[in-house]
mmCIF file of C-alpha atoms in Angstrom:
data_model
loop_
_atom_site.group_PDB
_atom_site.id
_atom_site.type_symbol
_atom_site.label_atom_id
_atom_site.label_comp_id
_atom_site.label_asym_id
_atom_site.label_seq_id
_atom_site.Cartn_x
_atom_site.Cartn_y
_atom_site.Cartn_z
ATOM 1 C CA MET A 1 0.000 0.000 0.000
ATOM 2 C CA SER A 2 2.939 2.391 0.460
ATOM 3 C CA SER A 3 3.467 2.792 -3.288
ATOM 4 C CA LYS A 4 -0.247 3.395 -3.766
ATOM 5 C CA ARG A 5 -0.272 6.063 -1.092
ATOM 6 C CA SER A 6 2.716 7.753 -2.704
ATOM 7 C CA MET A 7 1.148 7.698 -6.150
ATOM 8 C CA LEU A 8 -2.162 9.051 -4.903
ATOM 9 C CA SER A 9 -0.514 11.733 -2.801
ATOM 10 C CA GLY A 10 1.256 13.051 -5.875
ATOM 11 C CA ALA A 11 -1.775 12.732 -8.096
ATOM 12 C CA VAL A 12 -3.095 16.238 -7.415
ATOM 13 C CA SER A 13 -0.018 17.919 -8.874
ATOM 14 C CA ALA A 14 0.362 15.272 -11.565
ATOM 15 C CA LEU A 15 -3.201 15.729 -12.780
ATOM 16 C CA ALA A 16 -2.832 19.481 -12.789
ATOM 17 C CA LEU A 17 0.333 19.171 -14.882
ATOM 18 C CA ALA A 18 -1.346 16.687 -17.192
ATOM 19 C CA ALA A 19 -4.220 19.081 -17.758
ATOM 20 C CA MET A 20 -1.789 21.802 -18.831
ATOM 21 C CA VAL A 21 -0.190 19.567 -21.454
ATOM 22 C CA ALA A 22 -3.490 18.182 -22.749
ATOM 23 C CA GLY A 23 -3.373 18.112 -26.519
ATOM 24 C CA ALA A 24 0.409 17.910 -26.693
ATOM 25 C CA ALA A 25 1.796 14.910 -28.551
ATOM 26 C CA ARG A 26 4.508 12.629 -27.224
ATOM 27 C CA ALA A 27 6.315 10.847 -30.033
ATOM 28 C CA ALA A 28 7.443 7.256 -29.767
ATOM 29 C CA ASP A 29 6.290 4.441 -32.075
ATOM 30 C CA PRO A 30 5.437 6.194 -35.366
ATOM 31 C CA GLU A 31 3.144 3.330 -36.376
ATOM 32 C CA LEU A 32 0.655 3.803 -33.545
ATOM 33 C CA THR A 33 -0.886 7.029 -32.255
ATOM 34 C CA VAL A 34 -3.134 6.824 -29.214
ATOM 35 C CA PHE A 35 -5.437 9.795 -28.516
ATOM 36 C CA ASP A 36 -6.136 9.657 -24.788
ATOM 37 C CA TRP A 37 -7.110 11.543 -21.658
ATOM 38 C CA ALA A 38 -4.325 13.553 -20.059
ATOM 39 C CA GLY A 39 -2.514 11.358 -17.551
ATOM 40 C CA TRP A 40 -3.278 8.015 -19.222
ATOM 41 C CA GLU A 41 0.190 7.291 -20.622
ATOM 42 C CA ILE A 42 0.862 4.766 -17.859
ATOM 43 C CA ASP A 43 4.119 2.856 -18.238
ATOM 44 C CA GLY A 44 2.937 -0.126 -16.202
ATOM 45 C CA ALA A 45 0.026 -0.699 -18.589
ATOM 46 C CA LEU A 46 2.306 -0.572 -21.636
ATOM 47 C CA VAL A 47 4.758 -3.277 -20.591
ATOM 48 C CA PRO A 48 3.374 -6.003 -22.911
ATOM 49 C CA TYR A 49 3.336 -3.559 -25.833
ATOM 50 C CA VAL A 50 6.893 -2.342 -25.193
ATOM 51 C CA GLU A 51 8.171 -5.893 -24.728
ATOM 52 C CA LYS A 52 6.843 -6.735 -28.197
ATOM 53 C CA HIS A 53 7.731 -3.546 -30.072
ATOM 54 C CA GLY A 54 10.607 -2.008 -28.129
ATOM 55 C CA GLN A 55 8.978 1.380 -27.555
ATOM 56 C CA LYS A 56 5.752 2.977 -26.397
ATOM 57 C CA PRO A 57 3.071 4.233 -28.791
ATOM 58 C CA SER A 58 2.961 7.899 -29.719
ATOM 59 C CA TYR A 59 0.411 9.739 -27.562
ATOM 60 C CA SER A 60 -1.691 12.838 -28.010
ATOM 61 C CA PHE A 61 -3.894 14.085 -25.166
ATOM 62 C CA TYR A 62 -7.248 15.781 -24.644
ATOM 63 C CA ALA A 63 -9.161 17.178 -21.676
ATOM 64 C CA ASP A 64 -12.695 15.975 -22.477
ATOM 65 C CA ASP A 65 -14.724 13.982 -24.985
ATOM 66 C CA ASP A 66 -16.011 17.045 -26.818
ATOM 67 C CA GLU A 67 -12.474 18.242 -27.523
ATOM 68 C CA ALA A 68 -11.400 14.781 -28.678
ATOM 69 C CA PHE A 69 -14.336 14.370 -31.046
ATOM 70 C CA GLN A 70 -13.922 17.832 -32.537
ATOM 71 C CA ARG A 71 -10.242 17.243 -33.259
ATOM 72 C CA VAL A 72 -10.885 13.903 -34.944
ATOM 73 C CA ALA A 73 -13.872 15.293 -36.851
ATOM 74 C CA SER A 74 -11.658 18.170 -38.023
ATOM 75 C CA GLY A 75 -9.120 15.836 -39.578
ATOM 76 C CA PHE A 76 -6.737 14.635 -36.872
ATOM 77 C CA ARG A 77 -6.190 10.920 -37.442
ATOM 78 C CA PRO A 78 -5.010 8.906 -34.447
ATOM 79 C CA ASP A 79 -5.334 5.141 -34.633
ATOM 80 C CA VAL A 80 -7.362 4.642 -31.462
ATOM 81 C CA VAL A 81 -9.290 6.958 -29.102
ATOM 82 C CA HIS A 82 -10.412 6.421 -25.473
ATOM 83 C CA PRO A 83 -13.854 8.089 -25.137
ATOM 84 C CA CYS A 84 -16.680 7.431 -22.741
ATOM 85 C CA PRO A 85 -19.731 5.797 -24.344
ATOM 86 C CA GLY A 86 -21.767 8.975 -24.605
ATOM 87 C CA ALA A 87 -19.446 10.100 -27.385
ATOM 88 C CA VAL A 88 -19.729 6.902 -29.428
ATOM 89 C CA PRO A 89 -22.928 7.831 -31.335
ATOM 90 C CA ARG A 90 -21.231 10.991 -32.612
ATOM 91 C CA TYR A 91 -18.212 9.059 -33.870
ATOM 92 C CA ARG A 92 -20.518 6.594 -35.583
ATOM 93 C CA GLU A 93 -22.764 9.217 -37.170
ATOM 94 C CA ALA A 94 -19.689 11.022 -38.534
ATOM 95 C CA GLY A 95 -18.343 7.798 -40.036
ATOM 96 C CA LEU A 96 -15.091 8.101 -38.087
ATOM 97 C CA ILE A 97 -14.870 4.621 -36.556
ATOM 98 C CA GLU A 98 -15.121 0.999 -37.609
ATOM 99 C CA PRO A 99 -16.170 -2.122 -35.696
ATOM 100 C CA TRP A 100 -13.626 -4.063 -33.680
ATOM 101 C CA ASP A 101 -12.529 -7.570 -34.606
ATOM 102 C CA VAL A 102 -13.314 -8.997 -31.192
ATOM 103 C CA SER A 103 -11.553 -12.257 -32.053
ATOM 104 C CA ARG A 104 -8.304 -10.269 -31.713
ATOM 105 C CA VAL A 105 -9.222 -8.824 -28.277
ATOM 106 C CA GLU A 106 -7.847 -11.310 -25.760
ATOM 107 C CA ALA A 107 -10.006 -10.097 -22.857
ATOM 108 C CA TYR A 108 -13.281 -9.929 -24.795
ATOM 109 C CA ALA A 109 -14.802 -13.034 -23.202
ATOM 110 C CA ASN A 110 -14.057 -11.643 -19.720
ATOM 111 C CA ILE A 111 -16.001 -8.388 -20.188
ATOM 112 C CA ASP A 112 -19.524 -8.186 -18.736
ATOM 113 C CA PRO A 113 -21.916 -8.697 -21.706
ATOM 114 C CA ASP A 114 -24.294 -6.110 -20.202
ATOM 115 C CA LEU A 115 -21.779 -3.403 -21.127
ATOM 116 C CA PHE A 116 -22.384 -4.217 -24.805
ATOM 117 C CA ALA A 117 -26.187 -4.083 -24.528
ATOM 118 C CA SER A 118 -26.637 -0.624 -26.063
ATOM 119 C CA SER A 119 -27.215 -0.586 -29.814
ATOM 120 C CA HIS A 120 -24.797 2.348 -29.963
ATOM 121 C CA ILE A 121 -22.042 0.032 -28.699
ATOM 122 C CA SER A 122 -22.927 -3.237 -30.443
ATOM 123 C CA ASP A 123 -25.346 -4.066 -33.254
ATOM 124 C CA ASP A 124 -25.673 -6.288 -36.335
ATOM 125 C CA GLU A 125 -22.689 -4.521 -37.915
ATOM 126 C CA GLY A 126 -20.367 -5.373 -35.025
ATOM 127 C CA VAL A 127 -18.879 -4.059 -31.786
ATOM 128 C CA TRP A 128 -18.107 -0.345 -32.094
ATOM 129 C CA PHE A 129 -16.757 0.295 -28.612
ATOM 130 C CA LEU A 130 -14.707 -1.767 -26.175
ATOM 131 C CA PRO A 131 -15.647 -0.978 -22.528
ATOM 132 C CA TYR A 132 -12.424 -0.688 -20.569
ATOM 133 C CA ASP A 133 -12.166 1.376 -17.363
ATOM 134 C CA PHE A 134 -14.886 2.118 -14.824
ATOM 135 C CA ALA A 135 -15.457 3.871 -11.522
ATOM 136 C CA TYR A 136 -18.200 5.620 -9.526
ATOM 137 C CA THR A 137 -19.691 9.036 -8.909
ATOM 138 C CA ALA A 138 -21.230 9.404 -5.443
ATOM 139 C CA ILE A 139 -21.400 11.616 -2.342
ATOM 140 C CA ALA A 140 -18.020 12.739 -0.992
ATOM 141 C CA TYR A 141 -18.193 14.532 2.345
ATOM 142 C CA ASN A 142 -16.070 15.964 5.129
ATOM 143 C CA LEU A 143 -16.264 13.485 8.007
ATOM 144 C CA ASN A 144 -15.541 16.153 10.626
ATOM 145 C CA GLU A 145 -18.195 18.597 9.436
ATOM 146 C CA VAL A 146 -20.958 16.481 7.896
ATOM 147 C CA PRO A 147 -22.815 13.835 9.964
ATOM 148 C CA GLU A 148 -23.143 10.466 8.234
ATOM 149 C CA ALA A 149 -26.908 10.684 8.624
ATOM 150 C CA ASP A 150 -26.973 13.749 6.369
ATOM 151 C CA VAL A 151 -25.564 11.867 3.376
ATOM 152 C CA GLN A 152 -27.998 8.960 3.414
ATOM 153 C CA SER A 153 -30.034 10.734 0.733
ATOM 154 C CA LEU A 154 -29.252 12.792 -2.341
ATOM 155 C CA GLU A 155 -31.447 15.454 -0.787
ATOM 156 C CA VAL A 156 -28.308 16.555 1.100
ATOM 157 C CA PHE A 157 -27.538 18.731 -1.915
ATOM 158 C CA LYS A 158 -30.659 20.780 -1.103
ATOM 159 C CA GLU A 159 -29.743 21.286 2.561
ATOM 160 C CA ALA A 160 -29.662 24.979 3.422
ATOM 161 C CA LYS A 161 -26.951 24.462 6.046
ATOM 162 C CA TYR A 162 -24.513 23.420 3.294
ATOM 163 C CA ALA A 163 -25.378 26.280 0.957
ATOM 164 C CA GLY A 164 -22.261 27.644 -0.683
ATOM 165 C CA ARG A 165 -20.211 24.623 0.383
ATOM 166 C CA ILE A 166 -21.535 22.113 -2.139
ATOM 167 C CA ALA A 167 -19.904 21.104 -5.430
ATOM 168 C CA LEU A 168 -21.230 19.237 -8.445
ATOM 169 C CA ALA A 169 -19.283 17.892 -11.407
ATOM 170 C CA ASP A 170 -19.164 20.121 -14.469
ATOM 171 C CA ASN A 171 -20.071 17.046 -16.474
ATOM 172 C CA SER A 172 -23.489 16.678 -18.039
ATOM 173 C CA ASP A 173 -23.692 12.884 -17.734
ATOM 174 C CA ASP A 174 -22.704 12.842 -14.049
ATOM 175 C CA VAL A 175 -25.058 15.674 -13.129
ATOM 176 C CA TRP A 176 -28.055 14.262 -14.974
ATOM 177 C CA ALA A 177 -27.444 10.814 -13.503
ATOM 178 C CA LEU A 178 -27.622 12.511 -10.087
ATOM 179 C CA ALA A 179 -30.798 14.398 -10.940
ATOM 180 C CA PHE A 180 -32.555 11.368 -12.434
ATOM 181 C CA LEU A 181 -31.670 9.242 -9.409
ATOM 182 C CA ALA A 182 -32.916 11.976 -7.075
ATOM 183 C CA THR A 183 -36.252 12.010 -8.894
ATOM 184 C CA GLY A 184 -36.693 8.229 -8.998
ATOM 185 C CA VAL A 185 -35.305 7.390 -12.450
ATOM 186 C CA THR A 186 -32.540 4.783 -12.731
ATOM 187 C CA SER A 187 -31.824 4.883 -16.481
ATOM 188 C CA TRP A 188 -31.993 7.480 -19.224
ATOM 189 C CA ASP A 189 -33.016 4.873 -21.787
ATOM 190 C CA ASP A 190 -36.522 5.817 -22.959
ATOM 191 C CA VAL A 191 -36.689 8.710 -20.509
ATOM 192 C CA THR A 192 -39.858 10.797 -20.881
ATOM 193 C CA ASP A 193 -40.215 14.562 -21.241
ATOM 194 C CA ALA A 194 -41.866 14.679 -17.826
ATOM 195 C CA GLN A 195 -38.923 12.858 -16.255
ATOM 196 C CA VAL A 196 -36.440 15.239 -17.874
ATOM 197 C CA ASP A 197 -38.481 18.204 -16.627
ATOM 198 C CA ALA A 198 -38.571 16.797 -13.086
ATOM 199 C CA ALA A 199 -34.804 16.198 -13.072
ATOM 200 C CA ALA A 200 -34.169 19.706 -14.410
ATOM 201 C CA ALA A 201 -36.397 21.199 -11.719
ATOM 202 C CA TRP A 202 -34.415 19.307 -9.063
ATOM 203 C CA LEU A 203 -31.117 20.657 -10.402
ATOM 204 C CA ARG A 204 -32.509 24.199 -10.439
ATOM 205 C CA GLU A 205 -33.511 23.795 -6.807
ATOM 206 C CA VAL A 206 -30.010 22.623 -5.938
ATOM 207 C CA HIS A 207 -28.154 25.246 -7.997
ATOM 208 C CA PRO A 208 -28.284 28.095 -5.415
ATOM 209 C CA ASN A 209 -26.436 25.838 -2.949
ATOM 210 C CA VAL A 210 -23.618 25.073 -5.405
ATOM 211 C CA ARG A 211 -20.369 26.921 -4.860
ATOM 212 C CA THR A 212 -18.677 25.405 -7.909
ATOM 213 C CA TYR A 213 -19.055 22.911 -10.709
ATOM 214 C CA TRP A 214 -15.662 21.189 -10.622
ATOM 215 C CA SER A 215 -13.934 20.115 -13.794
ATOM 216 C CA ASP A 216 -11.045 17.907 -12.697
ATOM 217 C CA PRO A 217 -10.185 15.694 -9.704
ATOM 218 C CA SER A 218 -7.338 17.885 -8.449
ATOM 219 C CA GLU A 219 -9.657 20.897 -8.275
ATOM 220 C CA ILE A 220 -12.263 19.268 -6.067
ATOM 221 C CA ALA A 221 -9.639 17.506 -3.941
ATOM 222 C CA GLN A 222 -7.996 20.850 -3.171
ATOM 223 C CA MET A 223 -11.309 22.548 -2.390
ATOM 224 C CA MET A 224 -12.348 19.788 -0.012
ATOM 225 C CA ALA A 225 -8.922 19.744 1.636
ATOM 226 C CA SER A 226 -9.179 23.488 2.290
ATOM 227 C CA GLY A 227 -12.650 23.104 3.865
ATOM 228 C CA GLU A 228 -14.206 25.303 1.192
ATOM 229 C CA ILE A 229 -16.389 22.376 0.061
ATOM 230 C CA LEU A 230 -18.080 20.023 2.532
ATOM 231 C CA VAL A 231 -20.239 17.896 0.214
ATOM 232 C CA SER A 232 -19.580 17.013 -3.414
ATOM 233 C CA TRP A 233 -20.936 14.769 -6.132
ATOM 234 C CA SER A 234 -17.544 13.244 -6.818
ATOM 235 C CA TRP A 235 -15.610 10.580 -8.651
ATOM 236 C CA ASN A 236 -13.856 8.042 -6.444
ATOM 237 C CA ASP A 237 -10.304 9.122 -7.301
ATOM 238 C CA PRO A 238 -10.321 12.540 -5.533
ATOM 239 C CA VAL A 239 -11.613 10.748 -2.438
ATOM 240 C CA ALA A 240 -8.792 8.208 -2.569
ATOM 241 C CA ILE A 241 -6.272 11.051 -3.000
ATOM 242 C CA LEU A 242 -7.583 12.802 0.104
ATOM 243 C CA GLN A 243 -7.720 9.622 2.149
ATOM 244 C CA ALA A 244 -4.125 8.828 1.214
ATOM 245 C CA ASP A 245 -3.172 12.264 2.569
ATOM 246 C CA GLY A 246 -4.971 11.521 5.825
ATOM 247 C CA PHE A 247 -7.865 13.909 5.209
ATOM 248 C CA PRO A 248 -11.144 12.933 6.948
ATOM 249 C CA ILE A 249 -13.214 12.190 3.859
ATOM 250 C CA GLY A 250 -16.181 9.877 3.402
ATOM 251 C CA PHE A 251 -17.654 8.496 0.188
ATOM 252 C CA ASN A 252 -21.210 7.181 0.271
ATOM 253 C CA ARG A 253 -21.949 5.101 -2.823
ATOM 254 C CA ALA A 254 -25.169 3.755 -1.319
ATOM 255 C CA PRO A 255 -27.529 6.591 -0.442
ATOM 256 C CA ALA A 256 -31.235 5.755 -0.475
ATOM 257 C CA GLU A 257 -31.714 6.732 -4.114
ATOM 258 C CA GLY A 258 -28.466 5.130 -5.361
ATOM 259 C CA SER A 259 -25.311 6.335 -7.080
ATOM 260 C CA THR A 260 -23.898 6.154 -10.585
ATOM 261 C CA THR A 261 -21.164 4.207 -12.293
ATOM 262 C CA PHE A 262 -19.433 5.347 -15.460
ATOM 263 C CA PHE A 263 -17.180 3.580 -17.908
ATOM 264 C CA CYS A 264 -14.993 4.523 -20.838
ATOM 265 C CA GLY A 265 -13.296 2.474 -23.530
ATOM 266 C CA PHE A 266 -11.790 2.324 -26.981
ATOM 267 C CA VAL A 267 -12.920 3.148 -30.522
ATOM 268 C CA ASN A 268 -11.015 2.118 -33.641
ATOM 269 C CA ILE A 269 -10.537 5.019 -36.048
ATOM 270 C CA LYS A 270 -11.482 4.229 -39.630
ATOM 271 C CA ASP A 271 -8.768 4.567 -42.300
ATOM 272 C CA ALA A 272 -6.175 5.531 -39.690
ATOM 273 C CA PRO A 273 -2.574 5.790 -40.934
ATOM 274 C CA GLY A 274 -0.918 3.518 -38.372
ATOM 275 C CA SER A 275 -0.596 -0.226 -37.950
ATOM 276 C CA GLU A 276 -3.841 -2.076 -37.261
ATOM 277 C CA ASP A 277 -1.850 -4.941 -35.773
ATOM 278 C CA LYS A 278 -0.312 -2.531 -33.268
ATOM 279 C CA VAL A 279 -3.760 -1.155 -32.380
ATOM 280 C CA TYR A 280 -4.735 -4.623 -31.165
ATOM 281 C CA ASP A 281 -1.381 -5.131 -29.456
ATOM 282 C CA TRP A 282 -1.981 -1.894 -27.519
ATOM 283 C CA VAL A 283 -5.550 -2.856 -26.618
ATOM 284 C CA ASN A 284 -4.381 -6.249 -25.364
ATOM 285 C CA SER A 285 -1.611 -4.573 -23.378
ATOM 286 C CA MET A 286 -4.140 -2.300 -21.666
ATOM 287 C CA TYR A 287 -6.442 -5.220 -20.820
ATOM 288 C CA ALA A 288 -3.570 -7.441 -19.631
ATOM 289 C CA PRO A 289 -3.782 -8.648 -16.006
ATOM 290 C CA SER A 290 -0.366 -7.073 -15.377
ATOM 291 C CA SER A 291 -1.836 -3.660 -16.254
ATOM 292 C CA ALA A 292 -4.675 -3.663 -13.708
ATOM 293 C CA ALA A 293 -2.600 -2.680 -10.657
ATOM 294 C CA PRO A 294 -0.625 0.140 -12.381
ATOM 295 C CA ILE A 295 -3.850 1.719 -13.654
ATOM 296 C CA LEU A 296 -5.565 1.439 -10.265
ATOM 297 C CA GLU A 297 -2.529 3.044 -8.627
ATOM 298 C CA ALA A 298 -2.102 5.828 -11.169
ATOM 299 C CA ILE A 299 -5.718 6.702 -11.970
ATOM 300 C CA GLY A 300 -7.852 4.909 -9.383
ATOM 301 C CA TYR A 301 -10.051 3.128 -11.927
ATOM 302 C CA ALA A 302 -10.925 -0.525 -12.381
ATOM 303 C CA ASN A 303 -10.627 -2.667 -15.500
ATOM 304 C CA THR A 304 -13.582 -4.417 -17.151
ATOM 305 C CA ASN A 305 -11.414 -7.507 -17.708
ATOM 306 C CA SER A 306 -12.534 -9.714 -14.819
ATOM 307 C CA ALA A 307 -9.359 -11.806 -15.081
ATOM 308 C CA ALA A 308 -7.262 -8.663 -14.633
ATOM 309 C CA MET A 309 -9.266 -7.494 -11.628
ATOM 310 C CA ALA A 310 -8.853 -10.904 -10.001
ATOM 311 C CA THR A 311 -5.181 -9.983 -9.521
ATOM 312 C CA ILE A 312 -6.143 -7.105 -7.179
ATOM 313 C CA SER A 313 -6.864 -7.801 -3.528
ATOM 314 C CA ALA A 314 -10.256 -7.037 -2.018
ATOM 315 C CA GLU A 315 -8.579 -4.556 0.349
ATOM 316 C CA GLU A 316 -7.026 -2.607 -2.539
ATOM 317 C CA LEU A 317 -10.324 -2.475 -4.421
ATOM 318 C CA GLU A 318 -12.113 -1.197 -1.334
ATOM 319 C CA ALA A 319 -9.424 1.428 -0.684
ATOM 320 C CA ALA A 320 -9.893 2.775 -4.215
ATOM 321 C CA PHE A 321 -13.724 2.593 -3.933
ATOM 322 C CA VAL A 322 -14.099 0.287 -6.936
ATOM 323 C CA ASN A 323 -15.258 -2.809 -5.062
ATOM 324 C CA GLN A 324 -18.774 -4.038 -5.817
ATOM 325 C CA ILE A 325 -21.534 -2.545 -3.682
ATOM 326 C CA ASP A 326 -25.130 -3.463 -2.909
ATOM 327 C CA SER A 327 -26.910 -0.343 -4.095
ATOM 328 C CA THR A 328 -29.024 1.030 -6.903
ATOM 329 C CA LEU A 329 -26.596 1.976 -9.673
ATOM 330 C CA PHE A 330 -27.330 4.286 -12.567
ATOM 331 C CA LEU A 331 -25.185 2.940 -15.428
ATOM 332 C CA GLN A 332 -24.084 5.762 -17.714
ATOM 333 C CA THR A 333 -24.784 4.062 -21.040
ATOM 334 C CA PRO A 334 -24.821 5.904 -24.396
ATOM 335 C CA MET A 335 -27.935 7.959 -24.854
ATOM 336 C CA ASP A 336 -29.794 9.054 -27.955
ATOM 337 C CA PRO A 337 -27.851 12.002 -29.473
ATOM 338 C CA GLU A 338 -30.958 14.194 -29.538
ATOM 339 C CA LEU A 339 -31.518 13.624 -25.814
ATOM 340 C CA ARG A 340 -27.843 14.233 -25.091
ATOM 341 C CA ASP A 341 -27.916 17.576 -26.923
ATOM 342 C CA ARG A 342 -31.047 18.552 -24.994
ATOM 343 C CA LEU A 343 -29.488 17.693 -21.620
ATOM 344 C CA VAL A 344 -26.220 19.469 -22.378
ATOM 345 C CA GLU A 345 -28.099 22.619 -23.404
ATOM 346 C CA GLU A 346 -30.363 22.479 -20.349
ATOM 347 C CA PHE A 347 -27.363 21.986 -18.034
ATOM 348 C CA GLU A 348 -25.697 25.097 -19.434
ATOM 349 C CA LEU A 349 -28.864 27.094 -18.722
ATOM 350 C CA ILE A 350 -29.055 25.752 -15.169
ATOM 351 C CA LYS A 351 -25.412 26.631 -14.452
ATOM 352 C CA SER A 352 -26.112 30.145 -15.730
ATOM 353 C CA GLY A 353 -29.028 30.529 -13.329
ATOM 354 C CA PHE A 354 -31.856 30.093 -15.823
#
């Protein structure tokens, strides 16, 4: 655990640095370019690839899915991209990706079939997206200032006594998952207009209490460490960072209404200039059992390859808040693009006070 504590303790500054270099390319293997989130060039996950090819892939980085899609749509041609599933319909509609040959993905049989259930991810034409990493968004709270009883419901975000000391993610999917859960909806598949309106009304009621909509883990970790924020709708990694630093932080993934789990993965860029063989070598390196621990240590996320996760102890999974829990979970699957556009637009209005 000492190496994990060290990695997590340094993650705040590392993530901040990574955000500053987002978009910058790091050249290595000229036959494979990976377009990834800042901070995801993790040496421990690249060992099988480097052992086979003698060097790491070339990397280019982005800060969010919108930026990544816009760059690819504007002509940038990496070989593989690491979006979350909400972006997949846009890549498909733009004709930018092609189905995976799952016979070449060594971990494919070990991935939960439910993650392929969406027609945006898998259909008669093939598998368009490989689910890879996952984690949770739930209630983070200051153990010294917030009684455990207060965080047993998502209604804590409406509490007047925490006004001005609450944070929500500046991420449409995370925020709408929160609002739907709070209003009794556990999936945005086939969501009705009335359900969207109810969730929007809930967010508008919460908005006056919100001090900030955080955009990266280091930001919310620093604000909670300073005492500026007492309650946040948070990913698990900022919580693990703070715990590793000895900060009194709690993380309730099982409030009465439930919490949400998100996952990201890989898309294969159509007509990319690099080596298709190396694309699959990289994918298999990322899914390899030897890569699970380095990614958990560096990022705090789990791997959808069940064989890889079997190499991690139950204590380590619990410390990173990626162990299985008995709670209602809102799975952030791809949504209809028209609904997504509507929710993004509505969220911008809510943040602006309208």
